[in-house]
XYZ file of C-alpha atoms in Angstrom:
212
model
C 59.781 70.823 41.393
C 56.923 68.844 40.649
C 56.311 65.876 38.632
C 53.442 65.494 35.803
C 52.331 62.497 35.514
C 51.557 61.408 31.583
C 50.057 58.624 30.853
C 50.408 56.489 28.187
C 46.821 54.375 27.364
C 47.515 51.563 25.275
C 45.147 50.929 22.335
C 44.345 48.446 19.926
C 46.979 49.053 17.358
C 50.519 48.224 16.447
C 52.542 50.574 17.790
C 55.546 51.811 15.786
C 58.877 52.795 15.802
C 57.986 56.734 16.166
C 56.868 57.013 19.655
C 54.289 59.257 18.160
C 53.020 57.050 15.278
C 50.256 54.253 14.650
C 50.184 51.350 12.032
C 46.729 51.393 10.693
C 44.818 49.398 8.498
C 44.078 51.960 5.843
C 40.563 51.515 3.924
C 39.947 52.363 0.612
C 38.494 55.867 0.859
C 35.022 54.467 -1.189
C 34.515 52.206 1.808
C 35.818 54.808 4.676
C 32.484 56.933 2.899
C 29.691 53.901 2.917
C 31.010 53.275 6.652
C 30.835 57.011 8.466
C 27.568 58.227 9.619
C 29.005 61.987 9.054
C 30.897 63.721 6.630
C 31.637 67.284 6.891
C 33.666 70.122 6.346
C 34.594 71.715 9.615
C 36.075 74.896 11.640
C 37.223 74.475 14.640
C 35.548 76.311 17.713
C 36.341 75.198 20.769
C 37.818 72.097 22.919
C 37.213 71.008 26.738
C 39.143 68.698 28.584
C 36.785 66.379 31.200
C 36.875 63.125 32.547
C 34.234 60.931 31.550
C 32.303 58.264 33.398
C 34.600 56.406 32.978
C 37.534 58.478 34.502
C 38.922 58.294 31.591
C 40.574 62.029 30.147
C 38.334 63.105 27.567
C 38.484 66.087 24.907
C 35.508 67.234 23.246
C 36.719 69.557 19.675
C 33.277 71.929 19.428
C 33.302 72.652 15.007
C 31.187 74.391 13.412
C 29.875 72.954 10.034
C 30.099 74.343 6.779
C 29.072 71.582 4.911
C 27.613 68.167 4.917
C 28.591 65.356 3.068
C 26.767 62.825 4.426
C 24.124 62.596 7.216
C 21.474 64.240 8.495
C 23.736 66.838 10.252
C 22.989 70.918 8.763
C 25.370 73.291 7.158
C 25.320 76.805 10.121
C 25.106 73.575 13.092
C 27.995 72.390 15.806
C 29.767 68.836 16.329
C 30.940 67.632 19.048
C 33.921 65.015 18.774
C 34.725 63.399 21.990
C 38.322 61.860 21.462
C 40.366 59.822 23.868
C 43.122 61.691 26.263
C 44.502 65.270 26.806
C 45.340 67.431 29.973
C 43.762 67.917 33.315
C 45.435 69.609 35.773
C 48.279 67.609 36.511
C 47.160 64.199 34.933
C 48.115 64.438 30.694
C 47.013 61.558 29.122
C 48.700 60.946 25.442
C 47.347 57.784 22.713
C 48.734 58.227 19.789
C 46.395 58.439 16.498
C 44.113 60.231 18.413
C 42.920 64.240 16.239
C 42.915 66.821 17.658
C 40.916 70.100 16.834
C 42.614 73.982 16.745
C 39.788 76.667 16.708
C 40.071 78.527 13.270
C 41.401 74.788 11.750
C 38.979 74.369 8.262
C 38.960 70.140 8.583
C 37.001 67.440 6.557
C 35.476 64.546 8.740
C 34.310 61.543 8.968
C 32.820 60.802 11.841
C 31.658 57.219 13.937
C 29.791 56.345 17.289
C 32.165 54.933 20.081
C 30.854 52.759 22.570
C 29.095 55.828 24.824
C 27.239 57.037 21.904
C 28.740 59.767 20.955
C 30.371 61.071 17.844
C 34.057 60.692 17.566
C 36.723 61.127 14.478
C 35.980 58.021 12.271
C 39.178 55.250 12.727
C 41.166 58.360 14.415
C 43.144 59.756 11.838
C 42.070 57.742 9.295
C 38.899 60.098 9.189
C 40.272 63.635 9.273
C 41.459 65.449 6.744
C 43.689 69.123 6.909
C 43.569 71.374 3.722
C 46.587 72.282 2.252
C 47.385 74.803 -0.434
C 50.113 73.810 -2.525
C 51.364 75.092 -5.593
C 48.023 76.757 -6.004
C 46.483 73.926 -5.852
C 43.765 73.014 -2.398
C 44.985 69.508 -1.150
C 43.213 67.181 0.951
C 46.150 65.936 3.777
C 46.152 63.227 6.524
C 48.315 63.547 9.772
C 50.325 60.854 9.347
C 49.506 57.684 7.950
C 51.326 54.500 8.317
C 50.085 50.891 8.204
C 48.991 48.262 5.285
C 46.478 48.129 2.901
C 43.610 45.414 2.666
C 46.071 43.106 1.064
C 48.613 43.586 4.271
C 50.682 45.824 1.754
C 52.983 48.409 2.960
C 50.405 51.278 2.699
C 51.218 54.682 0.884
C 49.220 57.617 1.356
C 48.826 60.146 -1.271
C 47.761 63.580 -1.613
C 44.379 64.544 -2.880
C 43.072 67.556 -4.430
C 40.236 68.400 -2.309
C 37.548 69.837 -4.729
C 37.842 66.434 -6.934
C 37.714 64.377 -3.494
C 34.432 66.281 -2.365
C 32.912 65.545 -5.186
C 33.967 61.867 -5.438
C 32.201 61.417 -1.973
C 28.845 63.419 -3.015
C 29.295 61.246 -6.107
C 29.725 57.600 -3.318
C 26.631 58.622 -1.249
C 24.603 59.027 -3.869
C 25.638 56.603 -5.290
C 26.436 58.528 -8.893
C 29.906 57.550 -9.492
C 31.337 54.226 -9.880
C 34.176 54.791 -11.153
C 37.488 54.996 -9.807
C 38.751 57.861 -7.566
C 40.295 60.130 -9.888
C 41.222 63.029 -7.528
C 45.307 61.843 -6.479
C 47.730 64.016 -7.223
C 51.849 64.155 -7.299
C 52.906 65.831 -3.948
C 56.898 65.557 -2.602
C 54.992 65.695 1.019
C 51.207 63.836 0.838
C 51.079 64.263 4.890
C 50.632 67.066 7.632
C 51.881 67.759 10.489
C 49.943 69.956 12.826
C 50.740 71.726 15.722
C 49.646 70.045 17.611
C 51.133 66.926 17.670
C 54.786 67.877 17.596
C 53.838 69.409 20.833
C 52.688 66.952 22.514
C 55.705 64.475 20.933
C 58.011 67.443 22.393
C 56.586 67.753 25.664
C 56.380 63.665 26.638
C 59.786 63.383 26.338
C 61.101 65.762 28.570
C 62.947 64.469 31.478
C 60.979 66.253 33.918
C 57.724 63.487 33.170
C 56.951 60.303 34.559
C 55.972 58.213 32.306
C 52.965 55.038 33.567
């Protein structure tokens, strides 16, 4: 049987005990809002895996914009995010914490620009939020986030009321909000596990893979 080569790319973040997790220094929402280039509500459309000019495998995700909370983009246009990693032929590059976008899935996305001048998700997984309905309320949830706050105390991820979070973002962008955020809600599970994360974690543990 042919061997599929899986490359685990080192990243400038601390790896946690979970093979597919990353340890972050998590900024406050206000800081992330102010530091991002664009903040949009968007739906995944397509993805394209290719090799960039540096020889690295990247996945280019096309998103259709529904709403623009920050930035010069326009609702209805498309945004392409370039994220490291993906499967190209027999090569698979898996970078823990790198977000993936599924066609038809709706997201709240914070962006920044990489060294090649291309839009990417802010802080890897920090800038991607899923819209999840729970008990009659729409929440904004991140995927698995482990790490510390800026005081190096353990970060505890909280669920966010989606409408309240979007209103807060607009307020910060327009400089009309000064109060502390009030959109955090109690939830037994404040994080969301996307199907793509389960898939790559499962595939990466198969004995038929050559890991380098």
